[in-house]
Short mmCIF file of C-alpha atoms and ligand atoms in Angstrom, two decimals:
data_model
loop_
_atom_site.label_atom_id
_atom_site.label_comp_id
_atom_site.label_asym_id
_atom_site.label_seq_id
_atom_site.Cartn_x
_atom_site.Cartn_y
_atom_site.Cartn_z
CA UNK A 1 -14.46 -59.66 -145.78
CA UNK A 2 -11.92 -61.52 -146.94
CA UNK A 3 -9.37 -59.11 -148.56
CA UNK A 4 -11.85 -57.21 -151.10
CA UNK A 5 -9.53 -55.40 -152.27
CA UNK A 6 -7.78 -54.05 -155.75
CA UNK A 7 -3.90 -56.01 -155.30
CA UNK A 8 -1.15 -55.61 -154.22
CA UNK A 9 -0.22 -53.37 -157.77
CA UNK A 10 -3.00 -51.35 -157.69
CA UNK A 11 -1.98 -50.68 -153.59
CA UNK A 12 1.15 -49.84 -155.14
CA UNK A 13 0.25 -47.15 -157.57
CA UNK A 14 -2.02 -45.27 -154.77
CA UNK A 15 0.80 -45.50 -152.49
CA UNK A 16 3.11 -43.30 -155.06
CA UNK A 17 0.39 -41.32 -155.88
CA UNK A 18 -0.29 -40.40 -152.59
CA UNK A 19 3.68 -39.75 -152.29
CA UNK A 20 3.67 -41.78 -149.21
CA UNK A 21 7.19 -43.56 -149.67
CA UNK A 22 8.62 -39.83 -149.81
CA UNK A 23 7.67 -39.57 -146.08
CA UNK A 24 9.12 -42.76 -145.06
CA UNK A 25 12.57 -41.98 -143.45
CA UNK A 26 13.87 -45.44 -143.03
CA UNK A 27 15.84 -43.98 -140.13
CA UNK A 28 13.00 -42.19 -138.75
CA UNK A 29 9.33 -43.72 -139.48
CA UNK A 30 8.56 -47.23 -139.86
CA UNK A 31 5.83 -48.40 -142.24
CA UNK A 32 5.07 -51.97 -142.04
CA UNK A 33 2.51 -53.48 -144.81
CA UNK A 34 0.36 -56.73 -144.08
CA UNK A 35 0.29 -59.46 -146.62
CA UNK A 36 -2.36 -61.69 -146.92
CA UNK A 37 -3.10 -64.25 -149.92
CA UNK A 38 -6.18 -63.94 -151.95
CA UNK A 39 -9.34 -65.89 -150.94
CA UNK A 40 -9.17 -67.15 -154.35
CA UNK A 41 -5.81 -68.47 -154.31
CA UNK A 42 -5.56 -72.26 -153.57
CA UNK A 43 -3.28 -73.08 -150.54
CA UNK A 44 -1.08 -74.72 -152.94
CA UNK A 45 -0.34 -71.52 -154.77
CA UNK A 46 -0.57 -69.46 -151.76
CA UNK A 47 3.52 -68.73 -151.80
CA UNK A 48 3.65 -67.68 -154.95
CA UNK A 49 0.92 -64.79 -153.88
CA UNK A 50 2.77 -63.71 -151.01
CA UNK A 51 5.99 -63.68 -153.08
CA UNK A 52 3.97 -61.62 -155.90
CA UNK A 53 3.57 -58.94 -153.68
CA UNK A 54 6.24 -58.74 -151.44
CA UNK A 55 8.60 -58.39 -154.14
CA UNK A 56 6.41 -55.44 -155.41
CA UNK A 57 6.39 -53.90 -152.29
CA UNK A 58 9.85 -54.57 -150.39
CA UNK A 59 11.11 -51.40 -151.59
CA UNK A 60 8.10 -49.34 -149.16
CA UNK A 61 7.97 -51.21 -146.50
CA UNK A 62 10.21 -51.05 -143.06
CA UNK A 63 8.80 -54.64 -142.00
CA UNK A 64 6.36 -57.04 -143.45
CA UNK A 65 3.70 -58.50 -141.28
CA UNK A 66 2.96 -62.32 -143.19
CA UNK A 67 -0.89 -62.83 -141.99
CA UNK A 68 -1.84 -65.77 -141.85
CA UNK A 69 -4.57 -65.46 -139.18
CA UNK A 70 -7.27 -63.58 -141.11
CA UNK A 71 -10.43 -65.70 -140.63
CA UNK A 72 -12.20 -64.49 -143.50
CA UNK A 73 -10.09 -65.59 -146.07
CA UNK A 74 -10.70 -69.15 -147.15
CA UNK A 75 -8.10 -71.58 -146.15
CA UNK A 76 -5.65 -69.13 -144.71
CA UNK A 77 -5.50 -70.36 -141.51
CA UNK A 78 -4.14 -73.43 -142.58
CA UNK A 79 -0.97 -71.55 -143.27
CA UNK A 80 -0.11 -71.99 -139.39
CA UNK A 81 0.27 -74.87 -139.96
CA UNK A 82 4.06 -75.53 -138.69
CA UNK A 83 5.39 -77.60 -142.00
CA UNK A 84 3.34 -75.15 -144.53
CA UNK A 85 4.48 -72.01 -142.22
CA UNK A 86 8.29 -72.99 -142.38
CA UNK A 87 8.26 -73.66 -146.32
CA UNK A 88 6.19 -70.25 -146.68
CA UNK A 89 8.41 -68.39 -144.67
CA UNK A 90 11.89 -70.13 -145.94
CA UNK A 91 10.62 -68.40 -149.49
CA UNK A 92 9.69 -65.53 -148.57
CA UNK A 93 13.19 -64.98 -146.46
CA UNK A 94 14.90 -65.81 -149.70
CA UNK A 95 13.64 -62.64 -151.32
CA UNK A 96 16.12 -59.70 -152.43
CA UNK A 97 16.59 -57.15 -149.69
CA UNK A 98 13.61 -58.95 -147.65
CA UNK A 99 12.77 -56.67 -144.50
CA UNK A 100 12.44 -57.46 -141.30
CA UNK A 101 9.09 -60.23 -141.02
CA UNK A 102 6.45 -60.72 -138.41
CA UNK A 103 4.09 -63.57 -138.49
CA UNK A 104 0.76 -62.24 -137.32
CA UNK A 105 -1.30 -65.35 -135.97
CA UNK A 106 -4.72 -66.49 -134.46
CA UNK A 107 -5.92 -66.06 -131.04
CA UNK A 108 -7.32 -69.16 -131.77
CA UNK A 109 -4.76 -71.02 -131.86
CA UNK A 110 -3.92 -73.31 -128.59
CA UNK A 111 -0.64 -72.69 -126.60
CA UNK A 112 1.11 -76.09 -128.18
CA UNK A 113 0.37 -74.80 -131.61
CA UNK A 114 2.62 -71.33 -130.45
CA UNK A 115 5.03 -73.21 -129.34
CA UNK A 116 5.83 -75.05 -132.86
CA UNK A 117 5.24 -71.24 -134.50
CA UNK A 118 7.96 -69.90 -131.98
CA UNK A 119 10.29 -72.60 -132.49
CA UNK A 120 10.24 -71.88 -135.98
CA UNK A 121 10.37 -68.47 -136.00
CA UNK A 122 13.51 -69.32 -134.13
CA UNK A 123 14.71 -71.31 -136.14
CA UNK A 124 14.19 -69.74 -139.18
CA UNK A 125 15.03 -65.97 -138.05
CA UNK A 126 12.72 -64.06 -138.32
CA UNK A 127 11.67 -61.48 -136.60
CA UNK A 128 9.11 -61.52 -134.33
CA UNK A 129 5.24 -62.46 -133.89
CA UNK A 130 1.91 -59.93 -134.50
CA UNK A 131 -0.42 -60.96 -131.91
CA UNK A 132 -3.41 -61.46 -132.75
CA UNK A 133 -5.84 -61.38 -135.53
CA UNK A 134 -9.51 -61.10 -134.94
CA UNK A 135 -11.14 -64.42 -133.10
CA UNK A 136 -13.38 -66.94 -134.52
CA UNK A 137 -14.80 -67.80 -131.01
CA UNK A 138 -16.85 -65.30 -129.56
CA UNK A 139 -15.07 -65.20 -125.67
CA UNK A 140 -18.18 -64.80 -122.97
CA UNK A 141 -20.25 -63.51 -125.79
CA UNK A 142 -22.02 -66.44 -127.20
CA UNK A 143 -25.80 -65.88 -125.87
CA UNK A 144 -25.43 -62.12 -126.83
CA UNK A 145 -28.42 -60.93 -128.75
CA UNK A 146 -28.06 -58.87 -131.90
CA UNK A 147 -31.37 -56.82 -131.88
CA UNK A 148 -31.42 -56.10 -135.39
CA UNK A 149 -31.42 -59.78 -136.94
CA UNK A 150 -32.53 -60.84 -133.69
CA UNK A 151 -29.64 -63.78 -133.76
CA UNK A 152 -26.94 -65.10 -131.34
CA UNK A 153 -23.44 -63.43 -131.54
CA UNK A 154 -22.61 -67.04 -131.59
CA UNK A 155 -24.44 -67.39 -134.71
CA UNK A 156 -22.50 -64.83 -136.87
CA UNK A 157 -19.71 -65.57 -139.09
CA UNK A 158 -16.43 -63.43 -138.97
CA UNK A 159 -13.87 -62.66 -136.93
CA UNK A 160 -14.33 -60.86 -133.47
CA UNK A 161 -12.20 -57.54 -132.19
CA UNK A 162 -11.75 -55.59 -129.70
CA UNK A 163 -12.79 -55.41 -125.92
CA UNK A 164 -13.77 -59.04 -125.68
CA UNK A 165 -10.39 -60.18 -126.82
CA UNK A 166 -8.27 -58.10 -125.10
CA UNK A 167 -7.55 -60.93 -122.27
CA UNK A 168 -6.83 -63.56 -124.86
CA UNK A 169 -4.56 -61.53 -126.85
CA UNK A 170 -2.69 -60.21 -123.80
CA UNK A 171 -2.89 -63.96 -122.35
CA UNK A 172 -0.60 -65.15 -125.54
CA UNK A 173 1.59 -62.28 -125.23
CA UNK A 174 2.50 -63.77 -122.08
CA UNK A 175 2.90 -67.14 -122.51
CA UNK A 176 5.11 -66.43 -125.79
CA UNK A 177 7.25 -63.86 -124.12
CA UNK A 178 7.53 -66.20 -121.27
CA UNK A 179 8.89 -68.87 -123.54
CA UNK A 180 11.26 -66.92 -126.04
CA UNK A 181 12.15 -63.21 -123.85
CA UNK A 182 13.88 -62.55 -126.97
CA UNK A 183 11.07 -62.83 -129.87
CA UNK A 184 9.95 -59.10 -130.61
CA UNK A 185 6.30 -59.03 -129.67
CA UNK A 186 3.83 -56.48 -131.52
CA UNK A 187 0.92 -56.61 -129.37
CA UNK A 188 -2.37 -56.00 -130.74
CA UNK A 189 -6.24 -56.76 -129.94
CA UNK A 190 -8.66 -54.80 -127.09
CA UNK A 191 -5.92 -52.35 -126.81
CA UNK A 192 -8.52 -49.09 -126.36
CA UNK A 193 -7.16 -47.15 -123.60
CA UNK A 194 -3.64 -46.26 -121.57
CA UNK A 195 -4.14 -49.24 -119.11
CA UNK A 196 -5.18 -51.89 -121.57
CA UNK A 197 -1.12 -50.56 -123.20
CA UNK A 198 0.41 -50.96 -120.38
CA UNK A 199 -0.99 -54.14 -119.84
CA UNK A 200 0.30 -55.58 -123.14
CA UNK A 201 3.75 -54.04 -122.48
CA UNK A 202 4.44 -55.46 -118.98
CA UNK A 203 3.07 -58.39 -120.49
CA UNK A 204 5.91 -58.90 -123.47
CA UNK A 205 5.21 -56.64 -125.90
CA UNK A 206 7.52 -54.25 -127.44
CA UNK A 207 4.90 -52.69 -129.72
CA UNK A 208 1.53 -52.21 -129.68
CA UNK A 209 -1.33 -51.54 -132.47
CA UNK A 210 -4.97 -50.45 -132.35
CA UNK A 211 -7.81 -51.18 -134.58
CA UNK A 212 -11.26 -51.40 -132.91
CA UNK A 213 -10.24 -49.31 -129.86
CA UNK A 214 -9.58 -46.82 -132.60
CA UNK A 215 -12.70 -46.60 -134.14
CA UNK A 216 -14.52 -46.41 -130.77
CA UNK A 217 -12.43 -43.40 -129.38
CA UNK A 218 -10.84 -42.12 -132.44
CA UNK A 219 -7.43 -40.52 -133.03
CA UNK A 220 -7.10 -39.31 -129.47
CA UNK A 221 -6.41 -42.90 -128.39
CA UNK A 222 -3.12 -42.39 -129.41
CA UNK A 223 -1.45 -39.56 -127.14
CA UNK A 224 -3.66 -40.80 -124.46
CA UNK A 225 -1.91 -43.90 -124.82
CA UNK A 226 1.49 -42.35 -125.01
CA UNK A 227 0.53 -39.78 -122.10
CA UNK A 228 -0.45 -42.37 -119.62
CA UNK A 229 2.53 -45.42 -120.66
CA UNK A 230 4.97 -41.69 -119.82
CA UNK A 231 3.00 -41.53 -116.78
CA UNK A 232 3.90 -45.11 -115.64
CA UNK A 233 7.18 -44.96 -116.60
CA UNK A 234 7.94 -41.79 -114.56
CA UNK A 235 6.22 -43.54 -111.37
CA UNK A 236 8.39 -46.54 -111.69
CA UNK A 237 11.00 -44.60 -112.76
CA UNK A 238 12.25 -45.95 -115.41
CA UNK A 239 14.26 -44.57 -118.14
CA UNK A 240 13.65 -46.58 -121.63
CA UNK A 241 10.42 -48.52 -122.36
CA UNK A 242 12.83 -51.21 -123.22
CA UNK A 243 12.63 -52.12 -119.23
CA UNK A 244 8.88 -52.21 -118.91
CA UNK A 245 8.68 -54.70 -121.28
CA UNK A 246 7.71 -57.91 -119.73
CA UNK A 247 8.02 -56.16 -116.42
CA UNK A 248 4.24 -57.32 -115.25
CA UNK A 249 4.29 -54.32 -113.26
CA UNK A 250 0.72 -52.82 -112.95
CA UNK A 251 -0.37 -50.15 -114.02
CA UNK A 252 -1.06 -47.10 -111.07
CA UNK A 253 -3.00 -44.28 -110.96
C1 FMN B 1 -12.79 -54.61 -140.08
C2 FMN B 1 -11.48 -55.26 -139.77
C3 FMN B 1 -10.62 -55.60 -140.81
C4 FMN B 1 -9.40 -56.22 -140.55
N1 FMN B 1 -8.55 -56.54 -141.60
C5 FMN B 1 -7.35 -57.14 -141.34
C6 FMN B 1 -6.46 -57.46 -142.40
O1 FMN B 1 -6.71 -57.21 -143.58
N2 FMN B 1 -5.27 -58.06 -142.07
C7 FMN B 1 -4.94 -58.36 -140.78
O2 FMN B 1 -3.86 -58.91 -140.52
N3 FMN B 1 -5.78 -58.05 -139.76
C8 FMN B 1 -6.97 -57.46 -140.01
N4 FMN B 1 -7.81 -57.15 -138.96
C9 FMN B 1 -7.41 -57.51 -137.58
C10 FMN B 1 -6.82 -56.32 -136.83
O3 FMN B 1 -5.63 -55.87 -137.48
C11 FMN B 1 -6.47 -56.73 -135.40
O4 FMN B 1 -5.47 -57.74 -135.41
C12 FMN B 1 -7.67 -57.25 -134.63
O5 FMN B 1 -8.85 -56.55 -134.99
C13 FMN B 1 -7.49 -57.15 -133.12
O6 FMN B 1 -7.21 -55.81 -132.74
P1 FMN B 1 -8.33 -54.77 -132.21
O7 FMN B 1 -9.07 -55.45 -131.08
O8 FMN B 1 -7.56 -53.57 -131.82
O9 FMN B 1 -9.25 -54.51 -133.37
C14 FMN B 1 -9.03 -56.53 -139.21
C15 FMN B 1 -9.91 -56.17 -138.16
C16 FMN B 1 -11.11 -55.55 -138.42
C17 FMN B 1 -12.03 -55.21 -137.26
#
């Protein structure tokens, strides 16, 4: 929808009203907060908006994901680009006590384009990568039939999640992980049950997040997750998760 939300201040005042930041144990818990600019902010101001509310928020967060993969939000795709990228992220790296940054990008985008992100992100330091933000293509779905406005999926604006993209995402995982074993990988898109995790970790990723899969099977996603990755790593016997990571073993029942 394009970020229709309050700001980053108003996110701020919630957040100690809510006495969130008193439960985040920098040792123990790790709260990362996604930053996004405005849809009205012109790309040429766009820095200045991400700089705006990081420094606000630095303080509360553990690690900062910088989106720039949101489809919804006008012109903020362009921020991928390599040249704009580096000069956004040499800023932002700049910052007072800046935490640890992940650049969360497009399934969209084609392998080449990942490997001028990844060669920056190397170059630069940071982090890791966040992949991947909702797709603009609709991935096998493009003569589906919505019944109530009676149009083609392929007809709809807005970013697609979830089951469909769950190859693509975990295709890109791959290929990056291949490239840099290094780069910390936060997986994320389709992930909605034990197997589709495991998938993403064998696959490169270190962590993994859940949106969509969460809102079909709710909270218990989560220890069913955790119970079946245990599961796998007790068959292969393994000791850390660390080792599973990239592993492209399959999963087993
Ligand atoms: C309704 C909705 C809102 C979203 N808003 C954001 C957002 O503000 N920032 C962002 O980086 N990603 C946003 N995403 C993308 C998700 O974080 C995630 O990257 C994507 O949906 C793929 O994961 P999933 O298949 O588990 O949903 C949103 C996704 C959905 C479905």
């Amino acid at each position: 929808m394009g970020f229709n939300n309050n700001g980053a201040d108003l996110f701020l005042k919630n957040f100690i009203k809510q006495n969130i930041k008193k439960k985040v144990d920098r040792e123990k818990n790790c709260l990362g907060i996604n930053f996004g600019k405005s849809k009205i902010t012109s790309i040429a101001n766009a820095k200045d908006d991400y700089i705006s509310s990081l420094k606000l928020l630095i303080p509360y967060c553990n690690y900062a994901a910088i989106n720039v993969s949101s489809p919804n939000t006008e012109g903020l795709r362009k921020l991928q680009d390599p040249i704009l990228l580096r000069e956004l992220l040499k800023e932002i790296k700049n910052l007072p006590d800046c935490p640890p940054l992940f650049v969360k990008i497009a399934p969209d985008l084609s392998f080449k384009d990942i490997d001028k992100i990844c060669q920056l992100i190397n170059d630069e330091e940071i982090n890791g990568i966040i992949a991947t933000n909702t797709s603009l293509n609709r991935l096998g779905l493009e003569n589906t039939l919505i019944e109530k406005t009676g149009t083609l999926l392929s007809e709809e604006s807005g970013g697609l999640s979830g089951k469909p993209l769950r190859n693509k995402a975990n295709k890109i995982i791959k290929h990056i992980h291949n490239i840099d074993k290094n780069l910390t990988l936060i997986g994320v898109g389709g992930i909605d049950s034990p197997e589709a995790a495991w998938e993403r970790i064998t696959s490169g990723a270190s962590l993994i997040q859940v949106y969509t899969g969460w809102i079909y099977k709710g909270p218990r996603l989560v220890p069913d997750i955790l119970q079946g990755i245990l599961k796998q790593l007790n068959y292969y016997q393994i000791s850390n998760i660390k080792e599973a990571v990239g592993s492209g073993l399959s999963w087993k029942n």
